[in-house]
mmCIF file of C-alpha atoms in Angstrom:
data_model
loop_
_atom_site.group_PDB
_atom_site.id
_atom_site.type_symbol
_atom_site.label_atom_id
_atom_site.label_comp_id
_atom_site.label_asym_id
_atom_site.label_seq_id
_atom_site.Cartn_x
_atom_site.Cartn_y
_atom_site.Cartn_z
ATOM 1 C CA MET A 4 -4.332 -0.996 -54.393
ATOM 2 C CA THR A 5 -5.094 -0.777 -50.967
ATOM 3 C CA ALA A 6 -4.000 3.204 -49.494
ATOM 4 C CA PRO A 7 -1.462 2.901 -46.284
ATOM 5 C CA ARG A 8 -3.321 3.258 -42.949
ATOM 6 C CA ASP A 9 -2.561 5.900 -41.200
ATOM 7 C CA PRO A 10 -1.475 4.817 -37.450
ATOM 8 C CA LYS A 11 -3.305 7.634 -35.637
ATOM 9 C CA HIS A 12 -6.811 6.461 -37.012
ATOM 10 C CA SER A 13 -6.108 2.849 -36.293
ATOM 11 C CA ARG A 14 -5.199 3.410 -32.617
ATOM 12 C CA LEU A 15 -8.907 4.907 -33.108
ATOM 13 C CA PHE A 16 -9.623 0.563 -32.861
ATOM 14 C CA SER A 17 -7.057 -0.531 -30.691
ATOM 15 C CA ILE A 18 -9.123 1.313 -27.502
ATOM 16 C CA VAL A 19 -7.637 -0.608 -24.573
ATOM 17 C CA ALA A 20 -3.771 -1.466 -24.214
ATOM 18 C CA LEU A 21 -4.691 -3.831 -21.563
ATOM 19 C CA SER A 22 -5.154 -6.840 -22.146
ATOM 20 C CA VAL A 23 -8.125 -9.321 -21.675
ATOM 21 C CA ALA A 24 -6.950 -11.358 -19.569
ATOM 22 C CA ALA A 25 -5.460 -9.105 -17.035
ATOM 23 C CA LEU A 26 -8.658 -7.271 -16.467
ATOM 24 C CA ALA A 27 -10.107 -10.805 -16.173
ATOM 25 C CA GLY A 28 -8.196 -11.469 -13.006
ATOM 26 C CA LEU A 29 -8.664 -8.103 -12.014
ATOM 27 C CA LEU A 30 -12.331 -8.693 -12.046
ATOM 28 C CA GLY A 31 -11.739 -11.795 -10.363
ATOM 29 C CA GLY A 32 -10.294 -10.082 -7.175
ATOM 30 C CA CYS A 33 -13.040 -7.281 -6.924
ATOM 31 C CA GLU A 34 -15.138 -8.375 -4.809
ATOM 32 C CA LEU A 35 -13.029 -8.964 -1.393
ATOM 33 C CA GLU A 36 -14.863 -9.442 2.227
ATOM 34 C CA PRO A 37 -13.441 -6.716 4.651
ATOM 35 C CA ASP A 38 -11.544 -8.984 6.428
ATOM 36 C CA ALA A 39 -9.341 -10.008 3.555
ATOM 37 C CA ARG A 40 -8.456 -7.154 2.514
ATOM 38 C CA LEU A 41 -4.956 -6.341 3.163
ATOM 39 C CA ASP A 42 -3.961 -4.056 6.005
ATOM 40 C CA ALA A 43 -0.370 -3.177 4.653
ATOM 41 C CA ALA A 44 -0.634 -2.235 1.037
ATOM 42 C CA GLU A 45 2.577 -0.489 -0.670
ATOM 43 C CA ALA A 46 2.706 0.769 -3.992
ATOM 44 C CA PRO A 47 4.628 -1.920 -6.210
ATOM 45 C CA ARG A 48 8.270 -1.458 -5.675
ATOM 46 C CA SER A 49 8.723 -0.331 -10.163
ATOM 47 C CA LEU A 50 6.627 2.639 -8.533
ATOM 48 C CA ASP A 51 8.529 4.173 -5.993
ATOM 49 C CA GLY A 52 9.608 7.340 -6.511
ATOM 50 C CA THR A 53 6.444 8.419 -8.459
ATOM 51 C CA GLU A 54 2.958 10.024 -7.697
ATOM 52 C CA LEU A 55 -0.138 9.514 -8.501
ATOM 53 C CA ASP A 56 -0.982 10.527 -11.805
ATOM 54 C CA GLY A 57 -4.519 12.558 -12.216
ATOM 55 C CA ALA A 58 -7.079 14.133 -9.549
ATOM 56 C CA PHE A 59 -10.384 12.897 -8.357
ATOM 57 C CA SER A 60 -13.055 16.078 -9.050
ATOM 58 C CA TYR A 61 -16.775 16.263 -7.553
ATOM 59 C CA ASP A 62 -19.664 18.428 -8.724
ATOM 60 C CA ARG A 63 -21.470 21.436 -6.358
ATOM 61 C CA ASP A 64 -23.009 18.955 -4.849
ATOM 62 C CA GLY A 65 -19.736 16.880 -3.826
ATOM 63 C CA HIS A 66 -20.585 13.740 -6.124
ATOM 64 C CA PHE A 67 -17.486 12.313 -7.895
ATOM 65 C CA VAL A 68 -17.184 12.768 -11.193
ATOM 66 C CA LEU A 69 -15.486 10.557 -13.769
ATOM 67 C CA ASP A 70 -13.285 12.906 -15.807
ATOM 68 C CA GLU A 71 -9.818 12.362 -17.326
ATOM 69 C CA GLY A 72 -8.079 13.169 -13.939
ATOM 70 C CA ALA A 73 -10.370 10.163 -12.296
ATOM 71 C CA VAL A 74 -8.751 8.113 -15.302
ATOM 72 C CA GLN A 75 -5.396 9.241 -15.204
ATOM 73 C CA ALA A 76 -5.630 7.895 -11.635
ATOM 74 C CA PHE A 77 -7.339 4.421 -12.257
ATOM 75 C CA ASP A 78 -4.493 3.659 -14.900
ATOM 76 C CA TYR A 79 -1.606 4.530 -12.510
ATOM 77 C CA PHE A 80 -2.959 1.609 -10.553
ATOM 78 C CA LEU A 81 -3.709 -0.175 -13.492
ATOM 79 C CA THR A 82 0.013 -0.659 -14.281
ATOM 80 C CA ALA A 83 1.134 -2.665 -11.352
ATOM 81 C CA ASP A 84 -0.907 -5.784 -13.208
ATOM 82 C CA GLY A 85 1.115 -8.109 -13.194
ATOM 83 C CA GLU A 86 3.830 -6.812 -10.129
ATOM 84 C CA LEU A 87 0.988 -7.031 -7.979
ATOM 85 C CA SER A 88 -2.029 -9.592 -7.517
ATOM 86 C CA PRO A 89 -5.888 -8.345 -8.247
ATOM 87 C CA ALA A 90 -6.412 -8.505 -4.372
ATOM 88 C CA GLU A 91 -3.519 -6.094 -3.808
ATOM 89 C CA ILE A 92 -4.158 -3.484 -6.502
ATOM 90 C CA ASP A 93 -7.442 -3.431 -4.822
ATOM 91 C CA ALA A 94 -6.047 -2.860 -1.662
ATOM 92 C CA TRP A 95 -3.747 -0.349 -2.514
ATOM 93 C CA VAL A 96 -6.370 1.359 -4.058
ATOM 94 C CA GLN A 97 -8.487 1.650 -1.389
ATOM 95 C CA GLN A 98 -5.067 2.581 1.212
ATOM 96 C CA SER A 99 -4.454 5.399 -1.154
ATOM 97 C CA LEU A 100 -7.855 6.907 -1.121
ATOM 98 C CA ARG A 101 -8.586 6.477 3.055
ATOM 99 C CA ALA A 102 -4.898 8.463 2.730
ATOM 100 C CA GLU A 103 -6.458 10.881 0.471
ATOM 101 C CA ILE A 104 -9.825 11.143 1.104
ATOM 102 C CA ARG A 105 -11.500 11.557 4.497
ATOM 103 C CA SER A 106 -15.407 11.360 3.290
ATOM 104 C CA GLU A 107 -16.224 7.583 3.174
ATOM 105 C CA ALA A 108 -18.883 8.365 0.995
ATOM 106 C CA ARG A 109 -16.971 9.881 -1.733
ATOM 107 C CA ARG A 110 -14.252 7.161 -1.340
ATOM 108 C CA GLY A 111 -17.621 4.987 -1.793
ATOM 109 C CA GLU A 112 -18.299 6.559 -5.348
ATOM 110 C CA ILE A 113 -14.661 6.624 -6.539
ATOM 111 C CA MET A 114 -14.624 2.799 -5.810
ATOM 112 C CA ASP A 115 -17.582 1.957 -7.458
ATOM 113 C CA ALA A 116 -16.667 4.086 -10.618
ATOM 114 C CA TRP A 117 -13.196 2.131 -10.201
ATOM 115 C CA TYR A 118 -15.099 -1.334 -10.679
ATOM 116 C CA ALA A 119 -17.384 -0.132 -13.709
ATOM 117 C CA TYR A 120 -14.352 0.859 -15.209
ATOM 118 C CA LEU A 121 -12.596 -2.071 -14.748
ATOM 119 C CA VAL A 122 -15.701 -3.838 -16.316
ATOM 120 C CA TYR A 123 -15.903 -1.216 -19.401
ATOM 121 C CA ARG A 124 -12.327 -1.678 -19.854
ATOM 122 C CA ALA A 125 -12.057 -5.608 -20.048
ATOM 123 C CA GLU A 126 -15.773 -5.570 -22.859
ATOM 124 C CA ALA A 127 -13.990 -3.146 -24.842
ATOM 125 C CA ALA A 128 -10.944 -5.080 -25.088
ATOM 126 C CA GLU A 129 -12.753 -8.243 -25.722
ATOM 127 C CA ALA A 130 -14.620 -6.882 -28.051
ATOM 128 C CA ALA A 131 -11.917 -5.381 -30.123
ATOM 129 C CA ALA A 132 -9.659 -8.421 -29.945
ATOM 130 C CA GLY A 133 -8.309 -9.371 -32.960
ATOM 131 C CA GLN A 134 -10.392 -6.514 -35.026
ATOM 132 C CA ALA A 135 -8.488 -4.978 -38.259
ATOM 133 C CA PRO A 136 -8.526 -1.437 -38.415
ATOM 134 C CA PRO A 137 -10.104 0.509 -41.146
ATOM 135 C CA SER A 138 -8.740 0.101 -44.799
ATOM 136 C CA ALA A 139 -9.252 1.659 -47.993
ATOM 137 C CA GLY A 140 -12.037 -0.050 -50.182
ATOM 138 C CA ALA A 141 -13.570 -1.803 -47.415
ATOM 139 C CA PRO A 142 -17.304 -1.719 -47.826
ATOM 140 C CA ALA A 143 -18.997 0.993 -45.418
ATOM 141 C CA PRO A 144 -21.877 -0.891 -43.164
ATOM 142 C CA ALA A 145 -25.203 0.572 -43.588
ATOM 143 C CA GLU A 146 -25.747 0.138 -39.813
ATOM 144 C CA PRO A 147 -22.879 0.211 -36.858
ATOM 145 C CA ASP A 148 -21.004 -3.504 -37.674
ATOM 146 C CA ALA A 149 -21.007 -5.720 -34.548
ATOM 147 C CA LEU A 150 -17.594 -4.095 -33.121
ATOM 148 C CA GLU A 151 -19.360 -1.055 -33.165
ATOM 149 C CA ALA A 152 -22.313 -1.933 -32.170
ATOM 150 C CA THR A 153 -20.492 -3.857 -29.167
ATOM 151 C CA LEU A 154 -18.692 -1.082 -28.043
ATOM 152 C CA ALA A 155 -21.206 1.426 -27.552
ATOM 153 C CA ALA A 156 -23.172 -1.300 -25.904
ATOM 154 C CA ALA A 157 -20.907 -1.551 -23.207
ATOM 155 C CA LEU A 158 -20.127 2.203 -22.698
ATOM 156 C CA ASP A 159 -24.277 2.239 -22.613
ATOM 157 C CA ARG A 160 -23.472 0.295 -19.494
ATOM 158 C CA PHE A 161 -21.002 2.050 -18.037
ATOM 159 C CA GLU A 162 -22.466 4.936 -18.385
ATOM 160 C CA ALA A 163 -25.793 3.623 -16.786
ATOM 161 C CA GLU A 164 -23.139 2.574 -13.576
ATOM 162 C CA VAL A 165 -21.277 5.813 -13.594
ATOM 163 C CA GLY A 166 -24.139 8.532 -14.871
ATOM 164 C CA PRO A 167 -23.098 10.671 -17.773
ATOM 165 C CA GLY A 168 -19.520 12.658 -17.132
ATOM 166 C CA PRO A 169 -16.687 13.999 -19.154
ATOM 167 C CA PHE A 170 -15.128 10.613 -19.818
ATOM 168 C CA VAL A 171 -18.183 9.212 -21.030
ATOM 169 C CA THR A 172 -18.768 12.265 -23.284
ATOM 170 C CA HIS A 173 -15.371 11.978 -24.568
ATOM 171 C CA GLU A 174 -15.552 7.885 -24.851
ATOM 172 C CA ARG A 175 -18.349 8.550 -26.982
ATOM 173 C CA ALA A 176 -17.194 10.951 -29.389
ATOM 174 C CA GLN A 177 -13.999 8.953 -29.803
ATOM 175 C CA LEU A 178 -16.610 6.081 -30.909
ATOM 176 C CA HIS A 179 -18.729 8.261 -33.066
ATOM 177 C CA ARG A 180 -15.002 9.255 -34.715
ATOM 178 C CA ALA A 181 -14.202 5.740 -35.130
ATOM 179 C CA VAL A 182 -16.911 5.275 -37.256
ATOM 180 C CA ALA A 183 -17.013 8.126 -39.346
ATOM 181 C CA VAL A 184 -13.207 7.214 -40.269
ATOM 182 C CA ARG A 185 -14.517 3.992 -40.711
ATOM 183 C CA ALA A 186 -16.790 5.275 -43.635
ATOM 184 C CA ALA A 187 -14.186 7.526 -45.038
ATOM 185 C CA TYR A 188 -12.318 4.966 -45.489
ATOM 186 C CA ALA A 189 -14.597 2.776 -47.962
ATOM 187 C CA LEU A 190 -15.395 5.649 -50.323
ATOM 188 C CA ASP A 191 -13.201 4.249 -53.319
ATOM 189 C CA ASP A 192 -12.101 7.598 -54.875
ATOM 190 C CA ALA A 193 -9.013 8.104 -53.129
ATOM 191 C CA ALA A 194 -8.863 12.460 -53.410
ATOM 192 C CA GLU A 195 -12.526 11.865 -51.647
ATOM 193 C CA ARG A 196 -11.087 9.427 -49.067
ATOM 194 C CA ASP A 197 -8.283 11.742 -47.942
ATOM 195 C CA ALA A 198 -10.486 14.983 -47.651
ATOM 196 C CA GLU A 199 -12.984 13.301 -45.603
ATOM 197 C CA LEU A 200 -10.081 12.358 -43.591
ATOM 198 C CA ALA A 201 -8.759 15.584 -43.453
ATOM 199 C CA ARG A 202 -12.058 16.845 -42.251
ATOM 200 C CA ILE A 203 -12.340 14.646 -39.432
ATOM 201 C CA ASP A 204 -8.976 15.571 -38.226
ATOM 202 C CA GLN A 205 -10.052 19.254 -38.487
ATOM 203 C CA ALA A 206 -12.936 18.954 -36.614
ATOM 204 C CA GLU A 207 -10.841 16.853 -34.108
ATOM 205 C CA ALA A 208 -8.597 19.430 -33.541
ATOM 206 C CA GLU A 209 -11.148 22.132 -33.246
ATOM 207 C CA ARG A 210 -13.162 19.737 -30.186
ATOM 208 C CA PHE A 211 -9.467 19.564 -28.742
ATOM 209 C CA ALA A 212 -9.120 23.256 -29.054
ATOM 210 C CA HIS A 213 -11.593 24.145 -27.112
ATOM 211 C CA SER A 214 -11.766 20.744 -24.534
ATOM 212 C CA ARG A 215 -9.960 21.190 -20.757
ATOM 213 C CA ALA A 216 -6.767 19.103 -21.823
ATOM 214 C CA GLY A 217 -6.387 21.480 -24.775
ATOM 215 C CA ARG A 218 -6.866 24.668 -23.266
ATOM 216 C CA TYR A 219 -4.863 23.127 -20.084
ATOM 217 C CA LEU A 220 -2.018 22.050 -22.801
ATOM 218 C CA ALA A 221 -2.461 25.519 -24.260
ATOM 219 C CA ALA A 222 -2.174 27.229 -21.449
ATOM 220 C CA ARG A 223 1.108 25.652 -20.291
ATOM 221 C CA ASP A 224 2.558 26.260 -23.199
ATOM 222 C CA SER A 225 2.318 30.183 -23.116
ATOM 223 C CA VAL A 226 3.432 30.677 -19.743
ATOM 224 C CA GLN A 227 6.579 27.899 -20.021
ATOM 225 C CA GLY A 228 7.316 30.365 -22.658
ATOM 226 C CA LEU A 229 7.539 33.333 -19.997
ATOM 227 C CA ILE A 230 9.850 30.699 -18.061
ATOM 228 C CA ASP A 231 11.731 29.969 -21.058
ATOM 229 C CA ALA A 232 11.911 33.432 -21.969
ATOM 230 C CA GLY A 233 13.284 34.524 -18.631
ATOM 231 C CA ALA A 234 9.913 36.131 -17.165
ATOM 232 C CA ASP A 235 10.496 37.438 -13.597
ATOM 233 C CA ASP A 236 8.203 35.267 -10.840
ATOM 234 C CA ALA A 237 5.479 38.073 -10.914
ATOM 235 C CA THR A 238 5.150 37.711 -14.563
ATOM 236 C CA VAL A 239 4.406 34.133 -14.461
ATOM 237 C CA GLN A 240 2.491 33.732 -11.623
ATOM 238 C CA ALA A 241 -0.130 36.361 -13.673
ATOM 239 C CA ALA A 242 0.347 34.809 -16.879
ATOM 240 C CA ARG A 243 -0.753 30.939 -14.814
ATOM 241 C CA ALA A 244 -3.654 32.976 -13.057
ATOM 242 C CA GLU A 245 -4.995 34.346 -16.485
ATOM 243 C CA HIS A 246 -4.695 30.962 -18.210
ATOM 244 C CA PHE A 247 -4.796 28.478 -15.727
ATOM 245 C CA ASP A 248 -7.995 30.000 -13.293
ATOM 246 C CA ALA A 249 -10.213 30.222 -16.300
ATOM 247 C CA ILE A 250 -9.593 26.224 -16.935
ATOM 248 C CA GLU A 251 -10.494 26.024 -12.973
ATOM 249 C CA PRO A 252 -10.662 28.558 -9.913
ATOM 250 C CA GLY A 253 -7.422 28.146 -7.455
ATOM 251 C CA ALA A 254 -5.312 26.466 -10.270
ATOM 252 C CA ALA A 255 -2.951 28.795 -10.397
ATOM 253 C CA GLU A 256 -2.308 29.122 -6.329
ATOM 254 C CA ARG A 257 -1.926 25.167 -6.764
ATOM 255 C CA LEU A 258 0.399 25.212 -9.305
ATOM 256 C CA ALA A 259 2.295 27.852 -7.668
ATOM 257 C CA ALA A 260 2.809 25.527 -4.829
ATOM 258 C CA LEU A 261 3.689 22.641 -6.153
ATOM 259 C CA ASP A 262 6.324 24.521 -7.599
ATOM 260 C CA ALA A 263 7.267 25.771 -4.358
ATOM 261 C CA LYS A 264 7.223 21.813 -3.383
ATOM 262 C CA ARG A 265 9.488 20.639 -6.362
ATOM 263 C CA ALA A 266 12.125 23.500 -5.403
ATOM 264 C CA ALA A 267 11.810 23.010 -1.534
ATOM 265 C CA TRP A 268 12.128 19.276 -2.426
ATOM 266 C CA ASN A 269 15.643 19.739 -5.508
ATOM 267 C CA ALA A 270 17.352 21.600 -2.681
ATOM 268 C CA LYS A 271 17.013 19.014 -0.093
ATOM 269 C CA LEU A 272 18.348 16.561 -2.469
ATOM 270 C CA ALA A 273 21.366 18.680 -3.845
ATOM 271 C CA SER A 274 22.011 19.305 0.251
ATOM 272 C CA PHE A 275 21.958 15.730 0.892
ATOM 273 C CA ARG A 276 24.403 14.639 -2.498
ATOM 274 C CA THR A 277 26.629 17.517 -1.424
ATOM 275 C CA GLU A 278 26.643 16.401 2.139
ATOM 276 C CA ARG A 279 27.148 12.449 0.394
ATOM 277 C CA GLN A 280 29.972 13.259 -1.547
ATOM 278 C CA SER A 281 31.366 15.281 1.249
ATOM 279 C CA LEU A 282 31.810 12.295 2.998
ATOM 280 C CA ARG A 283 32.807 9.997 0.667
ATOM 281 C CA ASP A 284 35.844 12.369 -0.096
ATOM 282 C CA SER A 285 37.163 13.034 3.286
ATOM 283 C CA TRP A 286 36.291 9.121 4.045
ATOM 284 C CA VAL A 287 39.366 7.284 5.088
ATOM 285 C CA ALA A 288 37.828 4.177 6.949
ATOM 286 C CA SER A 289 36.733 0.971 5.605
ATOM 287 C CA PRO A 290 34.249 0.597 2.597
ATOM 288 C CA ALA A 291 31.231 -1.150 5.149
ATOM 289 C CA GLY A 292 31.583 2.003 7.196
ATOM 290 C CA LEU A 293 31.125 3.966 4.466
ATOM 291 C CA ASP A 294 28.103 2.503 3.564
ATOM 292 C CA GLU A 295 26.517 2.751 7.344
ATOM 293 C CA ALA A 296 27.795 6.658 7.233
ATOM 294 C CA VAL A 297 25.764 7.039 4.168
ATOM 295 C CA ALA A 298 22.713 5.287 5.364
ATOM 296 C CA GLU A 299 22.724 7.150 8.691
ATOM 297 C CA LEU A 300 23.059 10.403 6.311
ATOM 298 C CA GLU A 301 19.975 9.383 4.960
ATOM 299 C CA LEU A 302 18.031 8.485 7.757
ATOM 300 C CA GLU A 303 18.727 11.923 9.107
ATOM 301 C CA ARG A 304 17.372 13.621 6.129
ATOM 302 C CA PHE A 305 14.794 11.971 4.722
ATOM 303 C CA THR A 306 11.521 10.064 5.645
ATOM 304 C CA ALA A 307 11.214 6.870 5.027
ATOM 305 C CA ALA A 308 8.902 7.556 1.208
ATOM 306 C CA GLU A 309 11.439 10.260 0.749
ATOM 307 C CA ARG A 310 14.289 7.836 0.727
ATOM 308 C CA ARG A 311 12.532 5.499 -1.384
ATOM 309 C CA ARG A 312 12.148 8.557 -3.727
ATOM 310 C CA VAL A 313 15.590 8.808 -3.510
ATOM 311 C CA HIS A 314 16.667 5.310 -4.444
ATOM 312 C CA ALA A 315 14.216 5.525 -7.550
ATOM 313 C CA LEU A 316 16.377 8.762 -8.586
ATOM 314 C CA GLU A 317 19.812 7.168 -7.887
ATOM 315 C CA ARG A 318 18.683 4.423 -10.093
ATOM 316 C CA LEU A 319 16.983 6.601 -13.192
ATOM 317 C CA ASP A 320 20.334 8.341 -12.443
ATOM 318 C CA ASP A 321 22.428 5.464 -13.292
ATOM 319 C CA GLY A 322 20.401 4.051 -15.857
ATOM 320 C CA ALA A 323 20.946 6.991 -17.645
ATOM 321 C CA GLY A 324 25.074 6.774 -17.646
ATOM 322 C CA LEU A 325 24.681 3.167 -19.116
#
């Protein structure tokens, strides 16, 4: 009898969520002459009101490091696939980098990693397409099977392009874990199989707990617990400095600045909504005139980017009320 598959283990062999066809289209638009790039690339409308996920990091020599934050940023750009053309996505990435990063050399390194990332994901998706996840009783190959060998080769090529780094290390660890899971599922004895899978999960949990992401989540939970308990600002900031600065120097200060920025935005939005409601309550002229007055109020209170954010939040609020 075939044992039920653990979705968590099955997901190891569904390595990429992006379709091969979509990525192939993206790759076809990567080689652009400078005069073919869009001068006015904008974020897709579906991402109005959002901010770039992740962040770009650099080593002590100032060179770009492909880590989890960079991959989050790349995946954020890839969410526009299907809404923007390949050329538009490429132009959007380049414009976003120009707006955030002054160094042309750093932008060049990031773009090189972007293109290499697309190639790697496309190769991984093609290798995994149509592959069944591991199942109990399946024979364990003496050597890595075709899927695992193909993924390992794709990762080797990717590392040759971008160099060693946190993301490559993570991907290689995941591949090794996938091989171990496949071997565990091949065990005939159910108790032995379950024990081996539990051992693999425990090893992964310990690895994650010591990873940057695991330490960050633990720090976030600890600080959030203080906030939920009603701790004062000084206590919260001290906890942030203790936990987050140990992960990355200056992180606590940046988080405090982000909190202040969010608080200022929420206050600005609340003030606008109060004024808008007061305007609506006191309006006696035509509805069209009210719409114009509200639009004028928006123009007075917000920049163009902020207005897009306001409208996105309004759409979310309207959807939640359905």
